[in-house]
CSV table of C-alpha atoms in Angstrom, one decimal:
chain,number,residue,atom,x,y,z
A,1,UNK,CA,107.7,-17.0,-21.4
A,2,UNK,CA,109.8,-15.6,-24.2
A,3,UNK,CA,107.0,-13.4,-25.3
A,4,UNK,CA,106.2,-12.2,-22.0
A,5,UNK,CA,110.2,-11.6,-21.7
A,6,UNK,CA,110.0,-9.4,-25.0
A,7,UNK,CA,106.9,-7.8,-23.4
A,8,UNK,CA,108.6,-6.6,-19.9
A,9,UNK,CA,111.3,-5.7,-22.0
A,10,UNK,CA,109.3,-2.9,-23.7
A,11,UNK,CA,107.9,-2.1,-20.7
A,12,UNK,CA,111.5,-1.5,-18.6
A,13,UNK,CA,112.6,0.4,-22.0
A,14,UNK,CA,109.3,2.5,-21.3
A,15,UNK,CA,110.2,3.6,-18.5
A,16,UNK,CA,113.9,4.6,-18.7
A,17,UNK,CA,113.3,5.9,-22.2
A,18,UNK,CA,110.1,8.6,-21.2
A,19,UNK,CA,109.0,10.9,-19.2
A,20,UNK,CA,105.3,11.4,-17.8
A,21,UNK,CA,103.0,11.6,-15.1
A,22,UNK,CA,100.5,14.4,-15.4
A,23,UNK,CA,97.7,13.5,-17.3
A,24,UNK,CA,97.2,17.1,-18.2
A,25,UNK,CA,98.5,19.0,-21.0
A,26,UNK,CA,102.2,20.2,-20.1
A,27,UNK,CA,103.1,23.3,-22.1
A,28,UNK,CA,106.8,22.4,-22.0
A,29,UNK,CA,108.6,22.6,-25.2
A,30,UNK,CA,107.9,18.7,-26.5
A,31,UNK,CA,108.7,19.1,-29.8
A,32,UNK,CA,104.8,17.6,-30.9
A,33,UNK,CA,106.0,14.8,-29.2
A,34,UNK,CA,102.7,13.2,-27.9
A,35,UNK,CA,103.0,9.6,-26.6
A,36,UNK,CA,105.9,7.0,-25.6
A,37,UNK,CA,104.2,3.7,-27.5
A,38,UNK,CA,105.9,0.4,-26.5
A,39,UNK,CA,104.4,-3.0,-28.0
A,40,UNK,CA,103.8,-5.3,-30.7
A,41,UNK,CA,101.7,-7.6,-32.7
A,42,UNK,CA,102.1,-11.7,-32.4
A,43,UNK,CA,100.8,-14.3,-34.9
A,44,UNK,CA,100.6,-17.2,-33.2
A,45,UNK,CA,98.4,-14.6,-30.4
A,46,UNK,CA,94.7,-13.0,-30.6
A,47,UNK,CA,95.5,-11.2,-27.5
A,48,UNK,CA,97.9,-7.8,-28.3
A,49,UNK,CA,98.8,-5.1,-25.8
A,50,UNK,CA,100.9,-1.9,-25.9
A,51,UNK,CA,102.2,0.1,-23.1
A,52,UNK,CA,101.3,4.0,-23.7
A,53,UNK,CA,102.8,7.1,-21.5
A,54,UNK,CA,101.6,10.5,-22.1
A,55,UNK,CA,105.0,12.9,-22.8
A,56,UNK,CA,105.2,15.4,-19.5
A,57,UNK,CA,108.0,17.3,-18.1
A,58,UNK,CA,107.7,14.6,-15.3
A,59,UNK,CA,108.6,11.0,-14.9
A,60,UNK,CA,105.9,8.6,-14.9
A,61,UNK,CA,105.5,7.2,-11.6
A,62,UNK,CA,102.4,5.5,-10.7
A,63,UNK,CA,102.6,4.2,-7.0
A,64,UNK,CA,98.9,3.9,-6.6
A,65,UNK,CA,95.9,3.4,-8.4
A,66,UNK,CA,94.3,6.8,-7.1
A,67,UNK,CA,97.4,8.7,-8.3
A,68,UNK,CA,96.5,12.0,-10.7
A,69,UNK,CA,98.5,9.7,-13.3
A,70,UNK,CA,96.5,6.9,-12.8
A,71,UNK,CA,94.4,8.7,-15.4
A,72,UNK,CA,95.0,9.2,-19.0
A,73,UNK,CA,93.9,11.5,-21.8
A,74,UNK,CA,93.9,8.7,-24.8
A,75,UNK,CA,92.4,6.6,-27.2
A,76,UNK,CA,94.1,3.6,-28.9
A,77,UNK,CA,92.6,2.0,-32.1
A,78,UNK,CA,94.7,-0.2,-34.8
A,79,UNK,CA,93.8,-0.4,-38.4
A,80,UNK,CA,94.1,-3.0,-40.8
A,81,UNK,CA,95.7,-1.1,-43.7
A,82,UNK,CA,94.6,-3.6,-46.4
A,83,UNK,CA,90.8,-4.1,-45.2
A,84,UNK,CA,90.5,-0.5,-43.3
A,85,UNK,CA,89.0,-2.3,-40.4
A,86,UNK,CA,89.8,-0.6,-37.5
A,87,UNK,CA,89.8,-1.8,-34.3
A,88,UNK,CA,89.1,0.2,-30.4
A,89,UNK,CA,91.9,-1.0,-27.9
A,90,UNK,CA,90.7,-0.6,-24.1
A,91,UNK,CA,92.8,0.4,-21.2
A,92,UNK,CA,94.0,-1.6,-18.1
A,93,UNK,CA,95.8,0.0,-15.6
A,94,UNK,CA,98.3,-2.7,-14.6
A,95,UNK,CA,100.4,-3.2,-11.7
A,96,UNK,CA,104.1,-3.9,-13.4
A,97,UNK,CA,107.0,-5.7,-12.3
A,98,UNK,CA,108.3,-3.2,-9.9
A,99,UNK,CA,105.1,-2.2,-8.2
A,100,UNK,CA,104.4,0.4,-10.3
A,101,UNK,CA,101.6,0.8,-12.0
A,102,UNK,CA,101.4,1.6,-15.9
A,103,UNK,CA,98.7,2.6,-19.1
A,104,UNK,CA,98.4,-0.8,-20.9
A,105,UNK,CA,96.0,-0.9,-24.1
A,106,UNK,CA,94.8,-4.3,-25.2
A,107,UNK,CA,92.8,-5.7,-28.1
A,108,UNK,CA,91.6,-9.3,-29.5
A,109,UNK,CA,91.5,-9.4,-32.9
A,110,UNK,CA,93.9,-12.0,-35.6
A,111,UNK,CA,96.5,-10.7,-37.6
A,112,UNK,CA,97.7,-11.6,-40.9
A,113,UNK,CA,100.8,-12.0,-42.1
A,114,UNK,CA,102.8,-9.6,-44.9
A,115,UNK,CA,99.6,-7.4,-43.8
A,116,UNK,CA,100.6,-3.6,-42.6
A,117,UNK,CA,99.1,-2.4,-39.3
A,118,UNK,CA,98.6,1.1,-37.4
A,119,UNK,CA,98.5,1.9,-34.0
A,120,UNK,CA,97.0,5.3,-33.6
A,121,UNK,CA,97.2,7.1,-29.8
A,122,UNK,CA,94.4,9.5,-29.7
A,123,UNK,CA,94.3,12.9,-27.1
A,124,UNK,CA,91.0,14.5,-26.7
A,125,UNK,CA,92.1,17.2,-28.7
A,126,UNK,CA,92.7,15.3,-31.5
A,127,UNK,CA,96.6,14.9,-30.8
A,128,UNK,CA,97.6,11.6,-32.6
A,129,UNK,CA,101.0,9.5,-32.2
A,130,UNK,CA,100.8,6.8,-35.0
A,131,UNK,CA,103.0,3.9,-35.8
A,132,UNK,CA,103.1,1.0,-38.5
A,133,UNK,CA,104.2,-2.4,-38.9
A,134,UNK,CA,104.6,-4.8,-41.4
A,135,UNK,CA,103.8,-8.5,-40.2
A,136,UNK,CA,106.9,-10.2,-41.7
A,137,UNK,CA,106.5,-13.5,-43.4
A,138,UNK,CA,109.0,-15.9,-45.6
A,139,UNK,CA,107.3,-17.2,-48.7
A,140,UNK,CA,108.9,-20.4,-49.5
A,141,UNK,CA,108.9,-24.1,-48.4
A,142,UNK,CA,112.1,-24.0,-47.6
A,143,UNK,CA,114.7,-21.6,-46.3
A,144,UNK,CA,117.4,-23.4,-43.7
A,145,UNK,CA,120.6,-24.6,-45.4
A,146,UNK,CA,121.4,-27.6,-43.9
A,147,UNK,CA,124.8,-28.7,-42.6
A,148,UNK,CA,125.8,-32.1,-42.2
A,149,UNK,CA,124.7,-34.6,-39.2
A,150,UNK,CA,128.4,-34.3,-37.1
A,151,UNK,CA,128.6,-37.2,-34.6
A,152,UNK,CA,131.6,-36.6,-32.4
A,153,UNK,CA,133.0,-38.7,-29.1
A,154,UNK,CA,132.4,-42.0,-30.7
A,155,UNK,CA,129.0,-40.5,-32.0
A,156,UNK,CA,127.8,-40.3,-28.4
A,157,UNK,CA,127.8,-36.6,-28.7
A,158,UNK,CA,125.6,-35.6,-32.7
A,159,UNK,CA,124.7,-32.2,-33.8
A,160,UNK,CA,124.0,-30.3,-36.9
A,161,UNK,CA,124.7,-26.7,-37.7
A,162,UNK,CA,121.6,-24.9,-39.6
A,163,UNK,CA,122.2,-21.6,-41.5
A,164,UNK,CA,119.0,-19.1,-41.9
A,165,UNK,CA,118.9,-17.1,-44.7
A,166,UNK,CA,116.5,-13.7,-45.0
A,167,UNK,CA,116.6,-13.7,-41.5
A,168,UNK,CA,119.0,-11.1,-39.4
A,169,UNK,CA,117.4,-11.2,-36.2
A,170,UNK,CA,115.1,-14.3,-35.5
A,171,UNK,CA,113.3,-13.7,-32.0
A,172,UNK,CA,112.7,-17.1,-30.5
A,173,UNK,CA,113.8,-20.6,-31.9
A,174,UNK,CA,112.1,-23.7,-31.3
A,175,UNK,CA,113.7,-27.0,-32.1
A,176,UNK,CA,110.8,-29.6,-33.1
A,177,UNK,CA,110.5,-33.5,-33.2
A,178,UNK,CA,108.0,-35.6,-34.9
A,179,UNK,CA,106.8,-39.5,-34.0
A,180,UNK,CA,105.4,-41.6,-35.4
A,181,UNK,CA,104.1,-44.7,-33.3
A,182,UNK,CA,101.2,-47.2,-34.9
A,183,UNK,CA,98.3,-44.9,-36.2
A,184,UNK,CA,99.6,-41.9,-34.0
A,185,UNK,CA,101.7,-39.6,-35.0
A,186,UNK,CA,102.3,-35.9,-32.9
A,187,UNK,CA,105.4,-33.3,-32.7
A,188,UNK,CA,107.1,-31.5,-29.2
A,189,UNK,CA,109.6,-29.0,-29.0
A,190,UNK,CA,112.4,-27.9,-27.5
A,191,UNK,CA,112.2,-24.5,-26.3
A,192,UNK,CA,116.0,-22.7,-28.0
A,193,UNK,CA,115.2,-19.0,-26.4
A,194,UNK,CA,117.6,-16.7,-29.2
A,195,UNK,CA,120.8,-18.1,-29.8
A,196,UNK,CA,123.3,-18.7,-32.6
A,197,UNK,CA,125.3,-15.4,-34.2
A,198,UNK,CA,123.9,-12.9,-37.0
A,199,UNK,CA,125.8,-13.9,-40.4
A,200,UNK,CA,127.6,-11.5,-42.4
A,201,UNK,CA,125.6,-11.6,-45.1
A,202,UNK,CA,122.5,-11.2,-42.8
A,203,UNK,CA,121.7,-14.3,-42.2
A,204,UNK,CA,121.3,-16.4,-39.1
A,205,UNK,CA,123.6,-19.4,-38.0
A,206,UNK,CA,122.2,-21.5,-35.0
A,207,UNK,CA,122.8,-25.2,-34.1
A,208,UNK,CA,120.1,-27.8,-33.7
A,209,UNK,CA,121.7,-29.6,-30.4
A,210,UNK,CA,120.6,-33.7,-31.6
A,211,UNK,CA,122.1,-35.4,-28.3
A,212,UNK,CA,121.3,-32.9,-25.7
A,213,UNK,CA,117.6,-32.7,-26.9
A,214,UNK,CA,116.9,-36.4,-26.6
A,215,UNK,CA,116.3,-36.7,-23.0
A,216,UNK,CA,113.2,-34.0,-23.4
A,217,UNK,CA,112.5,-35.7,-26.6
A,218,UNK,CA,112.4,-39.0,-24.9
A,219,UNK,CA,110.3,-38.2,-22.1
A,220,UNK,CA,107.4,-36.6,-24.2
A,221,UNK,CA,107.9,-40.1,-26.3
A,222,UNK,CA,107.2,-41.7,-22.9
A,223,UNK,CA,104.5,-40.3,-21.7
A,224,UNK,CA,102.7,-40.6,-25.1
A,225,UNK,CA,103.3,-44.6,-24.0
A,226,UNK,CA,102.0,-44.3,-20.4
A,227,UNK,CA,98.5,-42.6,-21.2
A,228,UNK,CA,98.2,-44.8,-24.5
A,229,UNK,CA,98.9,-42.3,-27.5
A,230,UNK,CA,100.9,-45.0,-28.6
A,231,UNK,CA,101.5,-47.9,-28.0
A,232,UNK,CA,104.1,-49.7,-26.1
A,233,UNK,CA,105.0,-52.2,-28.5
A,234,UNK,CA,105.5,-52.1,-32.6
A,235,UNK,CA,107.1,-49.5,-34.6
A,236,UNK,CA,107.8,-46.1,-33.1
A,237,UNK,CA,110.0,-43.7,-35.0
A,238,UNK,CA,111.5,-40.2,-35.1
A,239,UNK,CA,110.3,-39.0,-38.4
A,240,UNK,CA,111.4,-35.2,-38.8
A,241,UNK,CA,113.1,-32.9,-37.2
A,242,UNK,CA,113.4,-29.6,-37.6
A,243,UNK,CA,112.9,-25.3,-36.0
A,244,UNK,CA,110.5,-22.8,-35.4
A,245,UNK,CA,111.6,-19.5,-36.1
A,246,UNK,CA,109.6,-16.1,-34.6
A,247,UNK,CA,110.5,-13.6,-37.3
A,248,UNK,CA,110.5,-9.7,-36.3
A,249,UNK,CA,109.5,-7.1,-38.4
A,250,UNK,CA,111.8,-5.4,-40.8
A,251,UNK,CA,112.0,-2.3,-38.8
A,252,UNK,CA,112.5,-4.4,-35.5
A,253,UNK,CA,116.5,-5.0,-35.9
A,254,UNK,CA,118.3,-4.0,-32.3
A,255,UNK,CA,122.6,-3.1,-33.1
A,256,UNK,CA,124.1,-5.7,-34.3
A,257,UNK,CA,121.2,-7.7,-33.5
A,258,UNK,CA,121.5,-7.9,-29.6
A,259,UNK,CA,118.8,-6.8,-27.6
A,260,UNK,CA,120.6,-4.6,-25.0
A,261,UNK,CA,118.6,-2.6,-23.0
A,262,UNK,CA,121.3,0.0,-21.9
A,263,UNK,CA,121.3,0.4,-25.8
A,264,UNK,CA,118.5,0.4,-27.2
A,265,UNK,CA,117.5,3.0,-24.0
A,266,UNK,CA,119.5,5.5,-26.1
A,267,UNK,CA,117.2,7.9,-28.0
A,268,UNK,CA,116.8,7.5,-31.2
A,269,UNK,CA,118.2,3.8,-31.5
A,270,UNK,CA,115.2,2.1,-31.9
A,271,UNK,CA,112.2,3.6,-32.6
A,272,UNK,CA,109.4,3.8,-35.9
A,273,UNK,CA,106.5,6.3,-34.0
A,274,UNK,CA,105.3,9.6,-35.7
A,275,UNK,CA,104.4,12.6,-33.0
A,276,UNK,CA,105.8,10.3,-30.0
A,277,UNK,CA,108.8,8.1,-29.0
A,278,UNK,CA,108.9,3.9,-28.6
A,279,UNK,CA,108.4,1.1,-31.0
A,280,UNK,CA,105.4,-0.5,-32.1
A,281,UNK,CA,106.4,-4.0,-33.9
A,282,UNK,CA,104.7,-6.9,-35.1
A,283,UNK,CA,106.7,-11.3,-34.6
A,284,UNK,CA,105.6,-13.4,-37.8
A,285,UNK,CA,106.3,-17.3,-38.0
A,286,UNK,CA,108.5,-19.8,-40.2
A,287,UNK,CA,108.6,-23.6,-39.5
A,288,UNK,CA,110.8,-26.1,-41.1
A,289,UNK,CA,111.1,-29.7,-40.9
A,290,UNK,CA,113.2,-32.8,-42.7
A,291,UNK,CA,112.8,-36.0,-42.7
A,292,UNK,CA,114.8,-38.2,-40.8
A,293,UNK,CA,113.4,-41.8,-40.2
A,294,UNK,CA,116.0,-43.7,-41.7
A,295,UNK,CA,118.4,-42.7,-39.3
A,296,UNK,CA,116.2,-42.7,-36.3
A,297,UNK,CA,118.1,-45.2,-34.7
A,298,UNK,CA,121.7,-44.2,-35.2
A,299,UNK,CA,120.6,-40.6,-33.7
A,300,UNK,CA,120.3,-42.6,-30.8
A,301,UNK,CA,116.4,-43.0,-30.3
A,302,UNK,CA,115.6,-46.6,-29.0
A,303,UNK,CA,113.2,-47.2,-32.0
């Protein structure tokens, strides 16, 4: 849901931020400004899509799919900067939030992290609006600095703050749990959406919430038990804990690292595309864990 969040996002800063309908060439003054690109690579995803609008005088409106706009004068292909393999997106026509109707491009292909991509919008006149991203990746084991367990209210209440390093503006956070129960041992998570507060030093500062995850925790734990993952009786354990951090690219950092909308609709704000306006941007991946068996039970897990 997060993803599709960051996607519709895009697609709402598509539309207040350009200006198309007429799938024919305007000759307005456009400053070889060809194409409004809004989208972005995922690594834990095969499936990518950008949104593409052809720059007009006129607002994109698509009410129907037998409007003149329904129609679009372009080609979308991605390349692979460190293979050269490049890649043909196809186009969808899809019926957006609002009713409206918008150019999407789609392709199926896996990325790779630290690799650089380009998205290249093609008229038939040989027209191009380009854009590159960097997949971003963290090389190392281990990045989180750790603060101390707290356990407040009689230690009915247990937290435990985590500072990020290398990373200004994480996208979504995932707190994770491991058990271990006789010969079975599998993870959940706890879905975190983006908070915490960017660090002066560009960091990240977020807190892993111990005592209100538990009951989510738990009831994964218990259903494990009632289809016979594990079982009922014998050792069962938290063993680690930890986050999953989405990581956006370098050139992906929004003012002061809020994603605002009414901001970032502002030209000029946010935006890495040659011969057109948007953003084309790529999400990498960082997961950390630590043990923490040997104080399982004091967290407050029953085992």
């Amino acid at each position: 849901m997060r993803h599709r969040f960051l996607f519709l996002v895009m697609i709402g800063l598509a539309g207040m931020t350009s200006s198309c309908s007429d799938t024919t060439i305007d000759p307005f003054e456009n400053e070889d400004k060809y194409f409004t690109i809004w989208g972005y690579l995922d690594q834990l995803s095969s499936n990518h899509s950008i949104r593409v609008i052809p720059v007009t005088r006129f607002a994109e409106r698509i009410l129907s799919p037998t409007d003149d706009g329904a129609q679009i004068d372009a080609e979308v292909f991605s390349t692979d900067l460190a293979s050269g393999e490049r890649t043909r997106w196809n186009h969808t026509l899809a019926e957006l939030e609002d009713g409206s109707y918008g150019h999407v491009f789609s392709s199926h292909f896996l990325i790779n992290p630290k690799r650089s991509y380009r998205i290249d919008v093609v008229r038939s006149d040989g027209k191009t609006t380009s854009a590159e991203t960097r997949v971003p990746a963290i090389n190392a084991d281990t990045l989180f600095v750790r603060g101390p367990v707290i356990w407040e209210q009689d230690s009915s209440f247990v937290y435990q703050d985590i500072y990020i390093p290398q990373i200004a503006s994480p996208w979504e956070i995932k707190a994770l749990y491991r058990w271990h129960g006789g010969d079975q041992s599998f993870r959940m998570s706890v879905p975190y959406g983006r908070p915490g507060v960017r660090t002066e030093d560009g960091g990240w500062k977020v807190r892993l919430n111990i005592t209100e995850d538990r009951p989510e925790v738990q009831k994964t734990v218990d259903w494990a038990i009632s289809i016979g993952m594990i079982p009922p009786s014998g050792r069962h354990q938290l063993v680690t804990m930890g986050f999953q951090v989405r990581i956006l690219d370098a050139n992906w950092d929004p003012p002061n690292g809020i994603f605002d909308p009414e901001v970032l609709a502002q030209p000029g704000v946010l935006s890495n595309v040659e011969n057109g306006h948007g953003f084309f941007g790529s999400i990498g991946l960082f997961i950390q864990e630590w043990q923490v068996d040997t104080i399982s039970k004091a967290l407050g897990y029953p085992y």
